[in-house]
Every structure is written in C-alpha cells, then in structure tokens.
Tab-separated table of C-alpha atoms in Angstrom:
chain	number	residue	atom	x	y	z
A	1	MET	CA	0.000	0.000	0.000
A	2	ASP	CA	1.540	3.319	-1.020
A	3	ALA	CA	0.946	6.862	0.270
A	4	ALA	CA	-1.815	7.666	-2.260
A	5	THR	CA	-3.779	4.458	-1.555
A	6	LEU	CA	-3.416	5.038	2.187
A	7	GLY	CA	-4.685	8.604	1.819
A	8	ARG	CA	-7.698	7.460	-0.250
A	9	ALA	CA	-8.536	4.768	2.324
A	10	LEU	CA	-8.567	7.385	5.102
A	11	VAL	CA	-10.833	9.710	3.080
A	12	ARG	CA	-13.278	6.836	2.469
A	13	MET	CA	-13.217	5.887	6.176
A	14	ALA	CA	-13.895	9.543	7.086
A	15	HIS	CA	-16.982	9.542	4.845
A	16	GLU	CA	-18.187	6.315	6.456
A	17	ILE	CA	-17.744	7.864	9.905
A	18	VAL	CA	-19.832	10.879	8.838
A	19	GLU	CA	-22.490	8.597	7.358
A	20	ARG	CA	-22.717	6.408	10.460
A	21	ASN	CA	-22.878	9.346	12.915
A	22	PRO	CA	-25.721	11.698	11.954
A	23	GLU	CA	-25.155	13.703	15.158
A	24	PRO	CA	-21.488	14.674	15.002
A	25	ASP	CA	-21.601	16.898	18.125
A	26	SER	CA	-20.571	14.006	20.340
A	27	LEU	CA	-17.818	12.676	18.026
A	28	ALA	CA	-14.201	12.459	19.282
A	29	PHE	CA	-11.136	10.445	18.279
A	30	ILE	CA	-8.681	8.365	20.317
A	31	GLY	CA	-5.456	7.009	18.836
A	32	ILE	CA	-3.585	4.041	20.279
A	33	ARG	CA	0.100	4.790	20.657
A	34	THR	CA	2.229	4.821	18.634
A	35	HIS	CA	0.870	4.571	15.089
A	36	GLY	CA	-2.806	4.978	15.966
A	37	VAL	CA	-2.151	8.564	17.121
A	38	PRO	CA	-1.250	10.188	13.763
A	39	LEU	CA	-3.985	8.097	12.098
A	40	ALA	CA	-6.555	9.438	14.603
A	41	GLN	CA	-5.353	12.991	13.921
A	42	ARG	CA	-5.645	12.493	10.162
A	43	LEU	CA	-9.117	10.931	10.429
A	44	ALA	CA	-10.273	13.774	12.716
A	45	MET	CA	-8.976	16.250	10.130
A	46	GLU	CA	-10.693	14.479	7.201
A	47	VAL	CA	-14.003	14.257	9.071
A	48	GLY	CA	-13.506	17.910	10.094
A	49	GLU	CA	-13.039	18.901	6.426
A	50	ILE	CA	-16.307	17.230	5.454
A	51	LEU	CA	-18.318	18.708	8.339
A	52	LYS	CA	-16.408	22.027	8.539
A	53	ARG	CA	-15.559	21.768	12.225
A	54	LYS	CA	-12.845	20.576	14.626
A	55	PHE	CA	-12.842	17.389	16.675
A	56	SER	CA	-10.926	16.494	19.847
A	57	VAL	CA	-8.187	13.880	19.568
A	58	GLY	CA	-6.796	11.951	22.527
A	59	GLU	CA	-4.023	9.398	22.735
A	60	ILE	CA	-3.722	6.338	24.927
A	61	ASP	CA	-0.965	3.948	25.903
A	62	ILE	CA	-2.278	0.473	26.598
A	63	SER	CA	0.828	-1.094	28.214
A	64	MET	CA	-0.615	-0.942	31.744
A	65	HIS	CA	-3.686	-2.899	30.647
A	66	ARG	CA	-1.967	-5.700	28.784
A	67	ASP	CA	-2.523	-9.229	30.101
A	68	ASP	CA	0.916	-10.554	29.146
A	69	LEU	CA	3.294	-8.460	31.321
A	70	ALA	CA	5.078	-11.515	32.705
A	71	LEU	CA	5.026	-13.440	29.396
A	72	ARG	CA	7.107	-11.004	27.367
A	73	ASN	CA	10.893	-11.057	27.225
A	74	ALA	CA	11.173	-7.568	28.711
A	75	PRO	CA	8.678	-5.117	30.210
A	76	PRO	CA	7.118	-2.711	27.676
A	77	GLN	CA	7.935	0.972	27.400
A	78	VAL	CA	5.008	2.857	28.990
A	79	GLY	CA	3.964	6.394	28.154
A	80	PRO	CA	1.183	8.521	29.642
A	81	SER	CA	-2.300	8.508	28.122
A	82	GLN	CA	-3.593	11.945	27.227
A	83	ILE	CA	-7.319	12.542	27.012
A	84	ALA	CA	-7.894	16.256	27.565
A	85	PHE	CA	-11.679	16.174	27.167
A	86	ASP	CA	-14.623	14.693	29.065
A	87	LEU	CA	-15.610	11.292	27.679
A	88	THR	CA	-19.135	11.287	29.094
A	89	ASP	CA	-21.803	10.892	26.373
A	90	LYS	CA	-19.153	10.981	23.614
A	91	THR	CA	-19.047	8.708	20.587
A	92	LEU	CA	-15.396	7.714	20.480
A	93	VAL	CA	-13.728	6.518	17.316
A	94	LEU	CA	-10.844	4.358	18.531
A	95	VAL	CA	-8.059	4.275	15.924
A	96	ASP	CA	-5.149	1.869	15.419
A	97	ASP	CA	-2.969	0.888	12.474
A	98	VAL	CA	-3.279	-2.925	12.443
A	99	LEU	CA	-5.977	-5.194	13.885
A	100	PHE	CA	-4.617	-8.682	14.656
A	101	THR	CA	-5.632	-10.714	17.753
A	102	GLY	CA	-7.869	-7.978	19.185
A	103	ARG	CA	-6.055	-7.967	22.540
A	104	THR	CA	-4.751	-4.433	22.100
A	105	ILE	CA	-8.312	-3.216	21.466
A	106	ARG	CA	-9.566	-5.010	24.602
A	107	ALA	CA	-6.803	-3.289	26.623
A	108	ALA	CA	-7.586	0.066	24.974
A	109	MET	CA	-11.267	-0.174	25.921
A	110	ASP	CA	-10.275	-0.936	29.538
A	111	GLU	CA	-7.905	2.047	29.526
A	112	ILE	CA	-10.634	4.345	28.155
A	113	SER	CA	-13.077	3.243	30.852
A	114	ASP	CA	-10.566	4.434	33.501
A	115	PHE	CA	-11.057	7.962	32.177
A	116	GLY	CA	-14.843	7.965	32.015
A	117	ARG	CA	-17.923	6.473	30.400
A	118	PRO	CA	-18.380	7.260	26.718
A	119	GLN	CA	-21.790	6.722	25.102
A	120	ARG	CA	-20.292	4.349	22.507
A	121	ILE	CA	-16.950	3.302	21.076
A	122	GLN	CA	-16.444	2.606	17.377
A	123	LEU	CA	-13.304	1.021	15.962
A	124	ALA	CA	-11.377	2.337	12.942
A	125	ILE	CA	-8.485	0.234	11.645
A	126	LEU	CA	-6.178	0.891	8.710
A	127	ILE	CA	-5.232	-2.770	8.102
A	128	ASP	CA	-7.304	-5.739	9.289
A	129	ARG	CA	-5.038	-8.772	9.002
A	130	GLY	CA	-7.365	-11.355	10.607
A	131	HIS	CA	-6.471	-14.028	13.226
A	132	ARG	CA	-8.726	-12.642	15.981
A	133	GLU	CA	-8.473	-14.214	19.452
A	134	LEU	CA	-11.294	-12.133	20.963
A	135	PRO	CA	-14.803	-11.287	19.713
A	136	ILE	CA	-13.840	-7.857	18.352
A	137	ARG	CA	-14.918	-6.456	14.975
A	138	PRO	CA	-13.917	-3.106	13.404
A	139	ASP	CA	-16.537	-0.569	12.257
A	140	TYR	CA	-14.292	1.094	9.661
A	141	VAL	CA	-11.516	-0.727	7.772
A	142	GLY	CA	-8.949	0.782	5.412
A	143	LYS	CA	-8.044	-2.529	3.826
A	144	ASN	CA	-8.531	-6.220	4.619
A	145	VAL	CA	-5.223	-8.032	4.160
A	146	PRO	CA	-5.224	-11.847	4.509
A	147	THR	CA	-1.973	-12.871	6.219
A	148	ALA	CA	-0.249	-15.908	7.689
A	149	PRO	CA	0.138	-15.773	11.496
A	150	ASP	CA	3.946	-15.588	11.266
A	151	GLU	CA	3.942	-12.640	8.860
A	152	ARG	CA	4.337	-9.063	10.107
A	153	VAL	CA	2.319	-6.143	8.798
A	154	ARG	CA	4.346	-2.963	9.081
A	155	VAL	CA	2.581	0.376	8.800
A	156	ARG	CA	4.879	3.359	8.306
A	157	LEU	CA	3.521	6.883	8.671
A	158	ALA	CA	5.142	10.166	7.651
A	159	GLU	CA	4.804	11.667	11.162
A	160	ILE	CA	6.847	8.855	12.743
A	161	ASP	CA	8.765	7.028	10.000
A	162	GLY	CA	9.200	9.767	7.384
A	163	LYS	CA	6.915	8.204	4.747
A	164	ASP	CA	3.523	6.558	4.304
A	165	GLU	CA	3.484	2.884	3.337
A	166	VAL	CA	2.237	-0.534	4.396
A	167	VAL	CA	4.345	-3.639	3.785
A	168	ILE	CA	4.108	-7.298	4.739
A	169	GLU	CA	7.322	-8.808	6.103
A	170	ARG	CA	8.064	-12.464	6.653
B	1	MET	CA	4.888	-1.716	21.183
B	2	THR	CA	8.552	-1.276	22.058
B	3	ALA	CA	10.185	-3.425	24.693
B	4	THR	CA	12.495	-1.853	27.241
B	5	ALA	CA	16.053	-2.803	28.123
B	6	TRP	CA	15.050	-3.532	31.735
B	7	LYS	CA	16.491	-6.912	32.779
B	8	HIS	CA	16.246	-6.844	36.584
B	9	LYS	CA	13.937	-8.909	38.753
B	10	ASP	CA	15.056	-6.955	41.842
B	11	LEU	CA	15.812	-3.357	42.707
B	12	LEU	CA	18.552	-3.529	45.323
B	13	GLY	CA	20.342	-0.244	44.861
B	14	ILE	CA	21.276	2.597	42.547
B	15	GLN	CA	24.929	1.563	42.465
B	16	GLU	CA	24.252	-1.373	40.115
B	17	LEU	CA	22.025	0.613	37.693
B	18	SER	CA	23.179	2.331	34.495
B	19	ALA	CA	22.198	5.898	33.569
B	20	THR	CA	19.970	4.422	30.814
B	21	GLU	CA	18.145	2.212	33.320
B	22	ILE	CA	17.677	5.130	35.722
B	23	ASN	CA	16.218	7.274	32.931
B	24	LEU	CA	13.935	4.424	31.863
B	25	LEU	CA	12.625	4.192	35.435
B	26	LEU	CA	12.022	7.953	35.553
B	27	ASP	CA	10.253	7.936	32.151
B	28	THR	CA	8.061	5.028	33.234
B	29	ALA	CA	7.214	6.913	36.445
B	30	THR	CA	5.969	9.850	34.332
B	31	ALA	CA	3.362	7.539	32.799
B	32	PHE	CA	2.344	6.215	36.205
B	33	LYS	CA	2.108	9.692	37.749
B	34	GLN	CA	-0.631	10.434	35.217
B	35	VAL	CA	-2.617	7.386	36.424
B	36	GLY	CA	-2.953	9.111	39.816
B	37	GLU	CA	-4.706	12.042	38.119
B	38	ARG	CA	-7.445	9.945	36.467
B	39	PRO	CA	-10.979	9.457	37.771
B	40	ILE	CA	-10.107	5.750	38.203
B	41	LYS	CA	-6.626	5.612	39.714
B	42	LYS	CA	-6.046	1.940	39.213
B	43	VAL	CA	-4.653	-0.214	36.396
B	44	PRO	CA	-4.626	-4.023	36.213
B	45	SER	CA	-0.908	-4.556	35.447
B	46	LEU	CA	-0.130	-6.649	38.564
B	47	ARG	CA	-3.522	-8.335	38.927
B	48	GLY	CA	-3.148	-11.619	40.786
B	49	LYS	CA	0.301	-10.786	42.178
B	50	THR	CA	1.033	-10.596	45.891
B	51	MET	CA	3.408	-8.066	47.420
B	52	VAL	CA	4.703	-8.328	50.966
B	53	ASN	CA	5.923	-5.234	52.811
B	54	LEU	CA	8.536	-6.637	55.206
B	55	PHE	CA	9.474	-3.680	57.393
B	56	ILE	CA	11.919	-4.564	60.145
B	57	GLU	CA	12.549	-0.839	60.726
B	58	PRO	CA	9.812	1.763	61.265
B	59	SER	CA	8.446	3.808	58.350
B	60	THR	CA	5.313	5.735	57.436
B	61	ARG	CA	5.994	7.254	54.013
B	62	THR	CA	7.835	4.413	52.318
B	63	ARG	CA	5.598	1.615	53.560
B	64	THR	CA	2.348	3.457	52.791
B	65	SER	CA	3.700	4.533	49.432
B	66	PHE	CA	4.682	0.982	48.429
B	67	GLU	CA	1.325	-0.325	49.638
B	68	LEU	CA	-0.649	2.239	47.655
B	69	ALA	CA	1.590	1.773	44.596
B	70	ALA	CA	0.913	-1.976	44.617
B	71	LYS	CA	-2.824	-1.457	45.125
B	72	ARG	CA	-2.990	0.997	42.213
B	73	LEU	CA	-1.430	-1.745	40.098
B	74	SER	CA	-4.119	-4.191	41.367
B	75	ALA	CA	-1.724	-6.379	43.411
B	76	ASP	CA	-2.647	-7.799	46.824
B	77	VAL	CA	-0.603	-6.437	49.728
B	78	ILE	CA	0.421	-7.856	53.097
B	79	ASN	CA	2.219	-5.719	55.682
B	80	ILE	CA	4.599	-7.203	58.216
B	81	THR	CA	6.290	-5.147	60.923
B	82	ALA	CA	9.009	-6.437	63.212
B	83	THR	CA	7.099	-5.980	66.466
B	84	ALA	CA	3.957	-7.743	65.248
B	85	SER	CA	5.694	-10.756	63.707
B	86	SER	CA	7.509	-13.922	64.753
B	87	ILE	CA	10.793	-12.024	64.496
B	88	VAL	CA	10.263	-11.165	68.171
B	89	LYS	CA	10.030	-14.922	68.830
B	90	GLY	CA	13.497	-15.380	67.372
B	91	GLU	CA	12.779	-16.299	63.740
B	92	THR	CA	15.659	-15.370	61.433
B	93	LEU	CA	15.259	-13.108	58.409
B	94	LYS	CA	16.010	-16.054	56.141
B	95	ASP	CA	13.270	-18.210	57.658
B	96	THR	CA	10.743	-15.374	57.614
B	97	ALA	CA	11.513	-14.766	53.932
B	98	LEU	CA	11.318	-18.458	52.975
B	99	ASN	CA	7.946	-18.677	54.699
B	100	LEU	CA	6.701	-15.684	52.741
B	101	GLN	CA	7.902	-17.322	49.552
B	102	ALA	CA	6.089	-20.529	50.539
B	103	LEU	CA	2.908	-18.424	50.553
B	104	ASN	CA	3.691	-17.578	46.905
B	105	ALA	CA	4.552	-13.918	47.424
B	106	ASP	CA	5.693	-12.457	44.094
B	107	ILE	CA	7.332	-9.277	45.374
B	108	ILE	CA	9.011	-8.668	48.724
B	109	VAL	CA	9.716	-5.086	49.749
B	110	ILE	CA	12.207	-5.069	52.591
B	111	ARG	CA	13.451	-2.448	55.006
B	112	HIS	CA	16.085	-3.590	57.465
B	113	SER	CA	18.647	-2.021	59.781
B	114	ALA	CA	21.438	-4.191	58.343
B	115	ALA	CA	23.180	-3.127	55.146
B	116	GLY	CA	22.904	-5.869	52.513
B	117	ALA	CA	19.664	-7.369	53.867
B	118	ALA	CA	17.903	-6.915	50.514
B	119	HIS	CA	20.853	-8.377	48.595
B	120	PHE	CA	20.805	-11.370	50.912
B	121	LEU	CA	17.110	-12.006	50.256
B	122	ALA	CA	17.506	-11.522	46.504
B	123	ARG	CA	20.102	-14.302	46.379
B	124	LEU	CA	17.815	-16.537	48.402
B	125	LEU	CA	14.421	-16.021	46.789
B	126	LYS	CA	12.735	-16.453	43.428
B	127	ALA	CA	10.433	-13.533	44.265
B	128	SER	CA	11.339	-9.979	43.230
B	129	VAL	CA	13.101	-8.156	46.064
B	130	ILE	CA	12.839	-4.378	46.357
B	131	ASN	CA	15.140	-2.576	48.767
B	132	ALA	CA	13.186	-0.026	50.816
B	133	GLY	CA	16.250	0.927	52.862
B	134	ASP	CA	19.035	-1.271	54.245
B	135	GLY	CA	20.865	0.303	57.170
B	136	ALA	CA	23.045	3.207	56.108
B	137	HIS	CA	23.634	1.605	52.693
B	138	GLU	CA	20.952	2.359	50.058
B	139	HIS	CA	17.401	3.619	49.678
B	140	PRO	CA	17.018	3.438	45.905
B	141	THR	CA	13.360	4.468	45.532
B	142	GLN	CA	14.030	7.616	47.593
B	143	ALA	CA	16.882	8.630	45.281
B	144	LEU	CA	14.678	7.899	42.252
B	145	LEU	CA	11.816	10.023	43.537
B	146	ASP	CA	14.238	12.832	44.409
B	147	ALA	CA	15.634	12.705	40.864
B	148	PHE	CA	12.119	12.542	39.406
B	149	THR	CA	11.153	15.667	41.379
B	150	ILE	CA	14.312	17.543	40.335
B	151	ARG	CA	13.807	16.587	36.685
B	152	GLU	CA	10.154	17.632	36.793
B	153	LYS	CA	10.934	21.016	38.383
B	154	LYS	CA	14.206	21.871	36.646
B	155	GLY	CA	13.732	20.020	33.354
B	156	ARG	CA	17.074	18.256	33.628
B	157	ILE	CA	19.605	16.800	36.062
B	158	LYS	CA	22.830	17.017	34.098
B	159	GLY	CA	24.931	20.014	35.114
B	160	LEU	CA	22.804	20.970	38.135
B	161	LYS	CA	24.464	21.794	41.452
B	162	VAL	CA	22.948	19.694	44.206
B	163	THR	CA	23.892	20.213	47.853
B	164	ILE	CA	23.116	17.521	50.384
B	165	LEU	CA	23.243	19.004	53.860
B	166	GLY	CA	23.181	17.112	57.140
B	167	ASP	CA	23.964	13.641	58.430
B	168	ILE	CA	25.676	12.033	55.438
B	169	LEU	CA	27.583	9.344	57.311
B	170	TYR	CA	24.528	7.468	58.595
B	171	SER	CA	22.244	8.247	55.645
B	172	ARG	CA	21.251	5.657	53.038
B	173	VAL	CA	19.351	8.432	51.259
B	174	ALA	CA	22.633	10.316	50.819
B	175	ARG	CA	24.460	7.313	49.357
B	176	SER	CA	21.712	6.434	46.872
B	177	ASN	CA	21.358	10.094	45.901
B	178	ILE	CA	25.105	10.509	45.377
B	179	TRP	CA	25.271	7.461	43.100
B	180	LEU	CA	22.213	8.478	41.109
B	181	LEU	CA	23.021	12.172	40.699
B	182	THR	CA	26.658	11.601	39.704
B	183	LYS	CA	25.580	8.916	37.191
B	184	LEU	CA	23.228	11.449	35.600
B	185	GLY	CA	25.877	14.180	35.502
B	186	ALA	CA	24.934	16.484	38.406
B	187	HIS	CA	27.568	18.168	40.599
B	188	VAL	CA	27.052	17.000	44.171
B	189	THR	CA	28.291	18.908	47.228
B	190	LEU	CA	28.072	17.388	50.702
B	191	ALA	CA	28.013	19.620	53.768
B	192	GLY	CA	27.496	19.209	57.507
B	193	PRO	CA	29.485	18.656	60.694
B	194	SER	CA	32.885	17.107	59.946
B	195	THR	CA	32.052	14.136	62.163
B	196	LEU	CA	29.059	13.314	59.951
B	197	VAL	CA	30.595	14.241	56.571
B	198	PRO	CA	33.957	12.493	56.381
B	199	ARG	CA	36.353	13.412	53.569
B	200	VAL	CA	36.244	9.815	52.312
B	201	PHE	CA	32.985	10.701	50.523
B	202	GLU	CA	35.075	12.584	47.965
B	203	GLU	CA	35.844	9.156	46.509
B	204	PHE	CA	32.191	8.950	45.423
B	205	GLY	CA	32.883	11.790	42.979
B	206	CYS	CA	31.426	14.624	45.037
B	207	ARG	CA	32.727	17.682	46.843
B	208	VAL	CA	32.886	17.867	50.648
B	209	THR	CA	32.732	21.211	52.458
B	210	TYR	CA	32.176	22.319	56.038
B	211	ASP	CA	31.233	25.862	55.038
B	212	VAL	CA	27.420	25.833	54.897
B	213	GLU	CA	27.172	29.331	53.433
B	214	GLU	CA	29.362	28.349	50.509
B	215	ALA	CA	27.545	25.026	50.043
B	216	ILE	CA	24.104	26.608	49.672
B	217	ARG	CA	25.050	29.823	47.808
B	218	ASP	CA	25.205	28.417	44.261
B	219	ALA	CA	23.048	25.309	44.746
B	220	ASP	CA	20.153	24.652	42.345
B	221	VAL	CA	18.843	22.020	44.743
B	222	ILE	CA	19.299	21.785	48.524
B	223	ASN	CA	18.466	18.385	49.967
B	224	LEU	CA	18.282	18.414	53.758
B	225	LEU	CA	18.804	15.260	55.779
B	226	ARG	CA	17.635	14.412	59.253
B	227	ILE	CA	20.071	13.491	62.028
B	228	GLN	CA	19.843	9.696	62.243
B	229	HIS	CA	19.918	9.411	66.037
B	230	GLU	CA	18.939	5.748	65.822
B	231	ARG	CA	22.174	4.868	64.004
B	232	GLN	CA	24.646	6.943	66.027
B	233	ARG	CA	26.507	4.913	68.619
B	234	GLN	CA	27.957	7.997	70.257
B	235	THR	CA	27.119	11.672	70.049
B	236	MET	CA	28.655	13.124	66.919
B	237	PHE	CA	28.119	16.809	67.796
B	238	PRO	CA	27.724	18.718	71.074
B	239	SER	CA	23.974	19.389	71.006
B	240	ILE	CA	20.917	19.631	68.759
B	241	GLY	CA	20.809	23.380	69.438
B	242	GLU	CA	24.367	23.790	68.233
B	243	TYR	CA	23.652	21.715	65.103
B	244	THR	CA	20.651	23.921	64.308
B	245	ALA	CA	22.668	27.104	64.840
B	246	MET	CA	25.573	25.963	62.666
B	247	PHE	CA	23.953	23.813	59.957
B	248	GLY	CA	20.172	24.256	60.091
B	249	LEU	CA	18.448	25.949	57.145
B	250	ASN	CA	17.049	29.025	58.881
B	251	LYS	CA	15.435	32.140	57.405
B	252	GLU	CA	18.691	34.065	57.345
B	253	ARG	CA	20.566	31.386	55.417
B	254	PHE	CA	17.542	30.882	53.176
B	255	THR	CA	17.777	34.494	51.930
B	256	ARG	CA	21.295	33.758	50.688
B	257	THR	CA	20.265	30.817	48.473
B	258	LYS	CA	19.531	31.161	44.751
B	259	PRO	CA	15.980	32.529	44.252
B	260	ASP	CA	14.954	29.391	42.342
B	261	ALA	CA	16.765	26.800	44.460
B	262	LEU	CA	14.564	23.806	45.325
B	263	ILE	CA	14.297	22.802	48.975
B	264	MET	CA	13.989	19.049	49.406
B	265	HIS	CA	13.800	16.680	52.366
B	266	PRO	CA	13.160	12.923	52.319
B	267	GLY	CA	11.158	13.127	55.576
B	268	PRO	CA	10.475	12.689	58.390
B	269	ILE	CA	11.336	16.347	58.980
B	270	ASN	CA	12.356	17.616	62.396
B	271	ARG	CA	10.957	21.146	62.322
B	272	GLY	CA	13.263	23.663	63.947
B	273	VAL	CA	16.259	21.298	63.824
B	274	GLU	CA	17.591	20.832	60.271
B	275	ILE	CA	14.929	23.036	58.707
B	276	ASP	CA	13.015	26.091	59.881
B	277	SER	CA	9.292	25.435	60.037
B	278	GLU	CA	8.384	28.295	57.660
B	279	ILE	CA	10.926	27.157	55.080
B	280	ALA	CA	9.512	23.633	55.094
B	281	ASP	CA	6.134	25.129	54.131
B	282	CYS	CA	7.372	27.782	51.660
B	283	SER	CA	6.663	27.796	47.924
B	284	ARG	CA	10.154	26.583	47.001
B	285	SER	CA	9.827	23.545	49.237
B	286	VAL	CA	8.842	20.429	47.266
B	287	ILE	CA	8.759	18.114	50.282
B	288	LEU	CA	5.139	17.042	49.770
B	289	GLU	CA	5.525	16.773	45.999
B	290	GLN	CA	8.357	14.349	46.706
B	291	VAL	CA	5.813	12.165	48.500
B	292	THR	CA	3.373	12.311	45.558
B	293	ASN	CA	6.147	11.476	43.123
B	294	GLY	CA	7.302	8.609	45.339
B	295	LEU	CA	4.069	6.811	44.570
B	296	ALA	CA	4.598	7.098	40.797
B	297	VAL	CA	8.237	6.017	41.068
B	298	ARG	CA	7.334	2.956	43.155
B	299	MET	CA	4.596	1.972	40.688
B	300	ALA	CA	7.219	2.148	37.930
B	301	VAL	CA	9.663	0.019	39.954
B	302	LEU	CA	7.035	-2.645	40.718
B	303	PHE	CA	5.876	-2.650	37.085
B	304	LEU	CA	9.347	-2.997	35.575
B	305	CYS	CA	10.568	-5.627	38.074
B	306	SER	CA	7.412	-7.704	37.442
B	307	GLY	CA	7.639	-7.465	33.667
B	308	GLY	CA	9.420	-9.917	31.440
B	309	LYS	CA	10.005	-13.610	31.819
B	310	PRO	CA	11.526	-14.781	35.113
B	311	ALA	CA	14.375	-16.430	33.197
B	312	ALA	CA	15.635	-13.004	32.143
B	313	GLU	CA	17.784	-12.740	35.266
B	314	GLY	CA	19.086	-16.322	35.157
B	315	ALA	CA	17.699	-19.369	36.930
B	316	LYS	CA	17.695	-19.557	40.699
C-alpha cells in the first residue's frame, strides 16, 4: 500500500464515519500509541473537512492494561495517556494501524473506561489482518489483508517514520 | 509496542544501575504519575500478584507509598512489621523470607537495619526483592523520587548543582542520591558537621565542604537530611541546638540561596532542627511533591521488576 492508496482509504473511512454518525456533536477520536495517534489525527482532520468543524483527539498507551506483562521477554515501554476532554456521552472513534488478535483493542477499551464512560466506542483500523483471538470487529476498515500468522504487517507513517506505506514482512 | 532494556527482577540499589536504566525508570514513572490524576486511579498490570511489605525498621511514608503503589497496580498487599511478627520470637530473616515465599509472594519489599539485607534475600528467593532501605547503605526508591522531582521542576539533572546538607555518614538516602546524581551528571556537594561528613565521601565523585554558606550559595537544589539518632553509637556533635545554629536551614541562610533553588527533604522532617518550620512550608519547598512522586516512582519500579520472563535474570 503506497501513500496515495493510504490517503484514499482514510478519506473513504472519514466519509463512512460521517455517514454512520448523523449527530457529530458528540464525536471524538482516540489514537492508540504509537501509530494509531497520527492516524486518529488524520481521520479527525478528514471528518472535520467534510463537516467544517474541529474534533478532539486523545491518545492512549495500553501497556498498563496488557494481560501478558510476565510473558514477554522484557517489560514494555510505557507512556502517559492523554485525554484532555470529558468522555461522558461521547461517541469515540478508537483508531489503530493494524488489527490482529484484538487484545490491544480489549486493553484500549479498559484504559478508556478508567477515564470515564463514553456513550459508545467505534473502531477504525487501517489494516485488518485477521487471526482474531477475541470477539472484536472493526466498524471502519482501510483494507482487509489476509496474512499468515507468522507474517508481520508494518505500517509506516510520515509523522513517525518519514513516509507513508504498508508492507508485509516475513 | 517497544520493549524496554530492563532486565532486573530486583531493585537492590542505585549503584548497580546504568544511567539508561535510571532514565527508563524515571520515564516510566511519568506515565504512572498520570494514572494518579485519572478518575479511576487503578490499572490491572499486577492483577493476581502478591506483594509483601517486610518492614523490620519503622516507616510511614515508604511503607504506605509501596502499599498504595501496589494497590494501584491491582496487586494484593500484606504488611509485616518487626514488632507484630515472629521475628520477636526469634525467627531469622532467612526463615521469615522463605515462609513468605512458601505463601507464593511475588514481590518482597524489605526495610532492614542491616546493610545488605535486601541483597541477601535476593540471592535466596525467586520472588522480586525491592530494597526499601538497608541500614546506612541504600534507599534506591528515595533517590529515584528525588531525581524525578528535580527533573520535573528543573527540566534536567545534568549540570545541576545539588547540595546535600546534614547527616551524610549514617544516611542511606545520601548514598543512593550521590550514586544516582553523579551517574546522571549532576555536581554533588556534601556539607554538615565534619564528624558526619567524612572526607572519604570525595571518593564517590562529590565535593565535601564544612562551610554551609558556601555550600548553599550556588546550589540549584538543597536536599536536607535528618540526624539519624537511631544509628549513632555515640554523640557526633555537642547538642541539637548547636547543630541547628551551625547547619540548620534558617530564614537568614535561606535568603542567601539562589531565588529558584529547590528545597527538598526525604522526611520525616524535624521542624526547627535541620529546617526552619516556615521554610519547610514555603513555595520553594517540594517536600510534599516528593511524597506524591514517590508513589509514581514505586509503581514504575514494581511494574518494571514484574515485567518480562523470570528467566531473564538467570535461573535460581
């Protein structure tokens, strides 16, 4: 997936978000660190372009909510979550780059509930690569990419990696 | 998600940590400080783990702080104090610790009057051992929270002038602070009565002076230490009154410090002895913020020492 395809996917997802949320007053975006954060900002901007308004964007770090702290080779790097707005009655669009087992999304929803009680949470994912281990399903998908479990999907974004691209590595 | 370079099951002291590891601990503590500001101040990282506070020496701050840190990480906590345990019936530290391990404790936080007590337990046990103060040797979480507070207030540690004033000889806080601050590139000056600040401390890479005025004049941070009466076998100075007159931070000396110098104290403070009551409560005093930050630092320590596979530190 190159930069142009990635950009078009985000524009289409933004239109779907507008279509699914007829009352955009309550809409806000949350990116999962690291790559979900710039994606959430871009989606918020695209949706903002369509509706001619600005939306709040928060970022969360899910390391404290993971269920595999003692199973990993080393403890994860933790950063602070930043949600500078009240979540009550909001429709949150939770954004991440790749959806795989679903465990990150489970942890992200737990993290969000520590900050407050949103009205609903919707899930926007750039690449859905399958192999779910939990009953989690995205509401907005950039691209479905069938993969083998041992493959790696690498999303690179200009804000972090200097360029936009998605590649599958073995 | 990036993995860290943290490879320790125990936190025994600052001496064995690298500057990178110290910075990782401080960065992790920043994330945990923010948890304390949420509506729900609890995360499930250590769910199902058991932490034992084994305090053979008295403490309010450190023990409460470790207990709350563990609870905010969803661990279960047991507190054991020397007077209310079988230690008074003659049980050795080794046997007490092995019994705690037999109850499947995952983390043991120990404070003991003997230097090396935590190291001894770490060699003996599979559980994580956290040193909460061993004699006059080390108090690593205190040094970490002091550094965290300095970094938060001053934006850096490298190049800062830090003066530690008071009873250095009997202070584990001083030793841990000296190791940490010199590893991170601060300039450390030690000051106090010559009986309590021996010249041998210059070998730690810091400056020793007996001129209080000179020690506090250029300091960016002044860390005051309590006189550790419980560790002194004989009187090291003529009287408390004389100590206060010669080395206490009073209003007159305070006016000669830099206008943005931080005033720190690990607690418990003895008002009117090493610090004037009004100075302890003034706007440049960060004594209570140190306590708040201690909670975040201890959450970070418990989190990092519990993370990763047990094999990471070699089989026991």
